[in-house]
C-alpha atoms as a printed R data frame, in Angstrom:
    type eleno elety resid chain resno      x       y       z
1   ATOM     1    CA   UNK     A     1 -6.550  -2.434 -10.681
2   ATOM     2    CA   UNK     A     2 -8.426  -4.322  -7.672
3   ATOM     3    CA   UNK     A     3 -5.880  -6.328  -5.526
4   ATOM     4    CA   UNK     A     4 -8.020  -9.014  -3.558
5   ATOM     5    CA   UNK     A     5 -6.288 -11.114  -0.845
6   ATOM     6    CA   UNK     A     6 -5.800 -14.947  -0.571
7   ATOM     7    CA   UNK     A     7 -4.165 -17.316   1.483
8   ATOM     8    CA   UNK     A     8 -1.642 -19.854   0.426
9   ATOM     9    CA   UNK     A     9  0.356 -21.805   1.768
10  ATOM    10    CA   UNK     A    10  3.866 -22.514   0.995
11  ATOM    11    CA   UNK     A    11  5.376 -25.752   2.477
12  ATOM    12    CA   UNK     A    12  8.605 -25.325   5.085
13  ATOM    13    CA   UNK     A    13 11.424 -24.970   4.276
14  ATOM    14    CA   UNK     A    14 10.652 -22.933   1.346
15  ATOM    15    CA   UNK     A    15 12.754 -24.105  -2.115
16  ATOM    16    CA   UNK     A    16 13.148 -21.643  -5.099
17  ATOM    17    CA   UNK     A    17 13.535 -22.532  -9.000
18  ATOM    18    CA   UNK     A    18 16.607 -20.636 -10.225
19  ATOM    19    CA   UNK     A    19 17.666 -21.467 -13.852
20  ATOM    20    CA   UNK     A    20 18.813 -19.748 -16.988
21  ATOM    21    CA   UNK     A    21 15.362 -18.210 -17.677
22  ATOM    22    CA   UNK     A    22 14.916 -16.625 -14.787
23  ATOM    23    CA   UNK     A    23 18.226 -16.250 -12.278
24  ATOM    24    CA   UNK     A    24 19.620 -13.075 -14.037
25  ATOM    25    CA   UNK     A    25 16.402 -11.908 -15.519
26  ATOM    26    CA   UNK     A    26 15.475  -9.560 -12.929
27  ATOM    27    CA   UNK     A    27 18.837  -8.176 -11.925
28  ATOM    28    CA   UNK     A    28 19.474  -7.434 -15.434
29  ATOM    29    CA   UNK     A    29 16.153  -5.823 -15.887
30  ATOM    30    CA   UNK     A    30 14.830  -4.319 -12.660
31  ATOM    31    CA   UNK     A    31 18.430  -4.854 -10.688
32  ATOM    32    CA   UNK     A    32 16.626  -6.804  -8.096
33  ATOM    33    CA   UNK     A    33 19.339 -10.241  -7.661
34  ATOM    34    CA   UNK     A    34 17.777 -13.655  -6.636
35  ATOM    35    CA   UNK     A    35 18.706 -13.553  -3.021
36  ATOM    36    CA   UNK     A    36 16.879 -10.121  -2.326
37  ATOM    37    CA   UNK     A    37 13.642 -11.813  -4.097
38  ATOM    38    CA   UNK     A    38 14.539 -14.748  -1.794
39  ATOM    39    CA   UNK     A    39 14.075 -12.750   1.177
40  ATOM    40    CA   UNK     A    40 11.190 -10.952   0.457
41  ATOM    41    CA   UNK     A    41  9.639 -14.291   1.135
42  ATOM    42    CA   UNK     A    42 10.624 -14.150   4.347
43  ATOM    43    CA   UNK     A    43  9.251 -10.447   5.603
44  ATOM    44    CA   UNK     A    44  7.047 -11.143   8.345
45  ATOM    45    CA   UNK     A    45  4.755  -8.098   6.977
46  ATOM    46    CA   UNK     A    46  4.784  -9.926   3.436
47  ATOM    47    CA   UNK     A    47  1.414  -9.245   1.379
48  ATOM    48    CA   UNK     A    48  0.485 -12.357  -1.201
49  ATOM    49    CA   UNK     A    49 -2.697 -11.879  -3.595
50  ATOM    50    CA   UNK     A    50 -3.840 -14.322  -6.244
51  ATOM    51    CA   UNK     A    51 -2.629 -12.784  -9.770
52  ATOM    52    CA   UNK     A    52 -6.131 -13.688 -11.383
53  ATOM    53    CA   UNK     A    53 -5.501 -11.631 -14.231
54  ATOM    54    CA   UNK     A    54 -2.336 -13.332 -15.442
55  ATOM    55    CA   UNK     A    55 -3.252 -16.623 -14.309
56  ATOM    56    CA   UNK     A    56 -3.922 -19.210 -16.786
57  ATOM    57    CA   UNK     A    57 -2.168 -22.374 -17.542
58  ATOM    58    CA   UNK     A    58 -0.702 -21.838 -14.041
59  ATOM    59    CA   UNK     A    59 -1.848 -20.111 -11.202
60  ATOM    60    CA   UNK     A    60  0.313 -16.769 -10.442
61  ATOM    61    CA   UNK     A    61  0.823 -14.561  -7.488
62  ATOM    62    CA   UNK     A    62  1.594 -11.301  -6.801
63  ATOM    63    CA   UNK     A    63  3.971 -10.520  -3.421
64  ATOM    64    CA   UNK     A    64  4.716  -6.951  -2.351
65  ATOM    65    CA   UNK     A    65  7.264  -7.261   1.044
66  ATOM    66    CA   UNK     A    66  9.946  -6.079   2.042
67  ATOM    67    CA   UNK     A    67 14.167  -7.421   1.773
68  ATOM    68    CA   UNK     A    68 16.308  -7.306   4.700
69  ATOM    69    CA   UNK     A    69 17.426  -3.970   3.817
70  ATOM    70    CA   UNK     A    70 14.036  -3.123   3.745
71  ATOM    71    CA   UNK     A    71 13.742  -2.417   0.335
72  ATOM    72    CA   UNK     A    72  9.976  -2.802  -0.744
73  ATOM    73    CA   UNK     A    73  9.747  -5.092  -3.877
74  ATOM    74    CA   UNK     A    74  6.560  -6.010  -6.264
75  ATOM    75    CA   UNK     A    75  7.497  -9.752  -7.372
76  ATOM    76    CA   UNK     A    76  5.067 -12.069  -9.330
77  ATOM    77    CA   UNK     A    77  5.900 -15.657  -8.756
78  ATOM    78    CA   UNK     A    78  4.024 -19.186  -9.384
79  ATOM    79    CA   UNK     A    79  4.621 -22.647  -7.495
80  ATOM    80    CA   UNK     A    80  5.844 -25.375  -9.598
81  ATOM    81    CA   UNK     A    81  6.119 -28.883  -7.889
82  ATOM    82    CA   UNK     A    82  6.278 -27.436  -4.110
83  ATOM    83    CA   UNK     A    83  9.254 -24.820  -5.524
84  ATOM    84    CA   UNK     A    84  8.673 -20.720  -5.641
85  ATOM    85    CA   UNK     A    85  9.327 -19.853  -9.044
86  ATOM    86    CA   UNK     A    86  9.979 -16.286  -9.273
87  ATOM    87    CA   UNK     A    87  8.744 -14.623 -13.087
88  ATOM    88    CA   UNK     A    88  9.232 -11.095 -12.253
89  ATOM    89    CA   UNK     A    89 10.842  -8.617  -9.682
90  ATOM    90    CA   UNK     A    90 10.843  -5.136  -9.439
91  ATOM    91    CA   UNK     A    91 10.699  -2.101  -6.939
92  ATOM    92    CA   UNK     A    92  6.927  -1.160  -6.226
93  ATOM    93    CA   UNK     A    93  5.814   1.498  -7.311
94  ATOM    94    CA   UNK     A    94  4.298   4.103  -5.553
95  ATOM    95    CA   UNK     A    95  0.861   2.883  -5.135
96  ATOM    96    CA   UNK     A    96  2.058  -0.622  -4.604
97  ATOM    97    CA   UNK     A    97  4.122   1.164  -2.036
98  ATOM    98    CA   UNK     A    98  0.683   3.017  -0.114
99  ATOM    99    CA   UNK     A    99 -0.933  -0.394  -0.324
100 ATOM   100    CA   UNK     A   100  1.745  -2.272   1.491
101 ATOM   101    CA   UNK     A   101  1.923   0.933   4.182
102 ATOM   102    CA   UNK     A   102 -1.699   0.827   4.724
103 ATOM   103    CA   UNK     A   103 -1.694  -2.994   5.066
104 ATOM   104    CA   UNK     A   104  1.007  -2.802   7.333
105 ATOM   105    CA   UNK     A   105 -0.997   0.101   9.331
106 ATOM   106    CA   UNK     A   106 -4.252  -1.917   9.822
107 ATOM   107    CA   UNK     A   107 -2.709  -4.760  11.352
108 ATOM   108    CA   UNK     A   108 -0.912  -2.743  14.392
109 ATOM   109    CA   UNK     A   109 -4.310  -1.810  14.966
């Protein structure tokens, strides 16, 4: 899989969807709750890449950052009327995990 970067930009202060299709989704599945995919938003070191593969009536994005616990999430998300609408969370994996690393790496150089 070839992860290439893009910007976007997502309005201040940042509002999230929550509803019945997707607030318990994630914990249920991949335990990750709503307020640790909240917060991943918010990592500084955050890494967001257009999901051009699963993009298509809606543009998607893929976000690999960290939670204030620093646990290192993979979460796919989409931006419906200026709102983050999260449609999947999990941990990364451990490739996901070496691309956020070396990210991280080359800008402290």
């Amino acid at each position: 899989m070839v992860y290439t970067a893009s910007v976007i930009l997502i309005e201040q202060p940042i509002k999230f969807e929550w509803d019945r299709g997707n607030k318990d989704k994630n914990a249920i599945k991949h335990s990750v709750n709503s307020s640790e995919c909240e917060e991943v938003f918010f990592d500084p070191g955050k890494k967001i890449l257009a999901d051009v593969l699963h993009s298509g009536d809606e543009e998607r994005f893929l976000l690999l950052g960290q939670t204030k616990q620093r646990r290192l999430l993979f979460i796919v998300f989409t931006l419906r009327k200026k709102k983050i609408r999260v449609i999947s969370a999990r941990d990364t994996n451990s490739r996901e995990r070496h691309l956020y690393e070396s990210w991280a790496q080359n800008t402290k150089t």
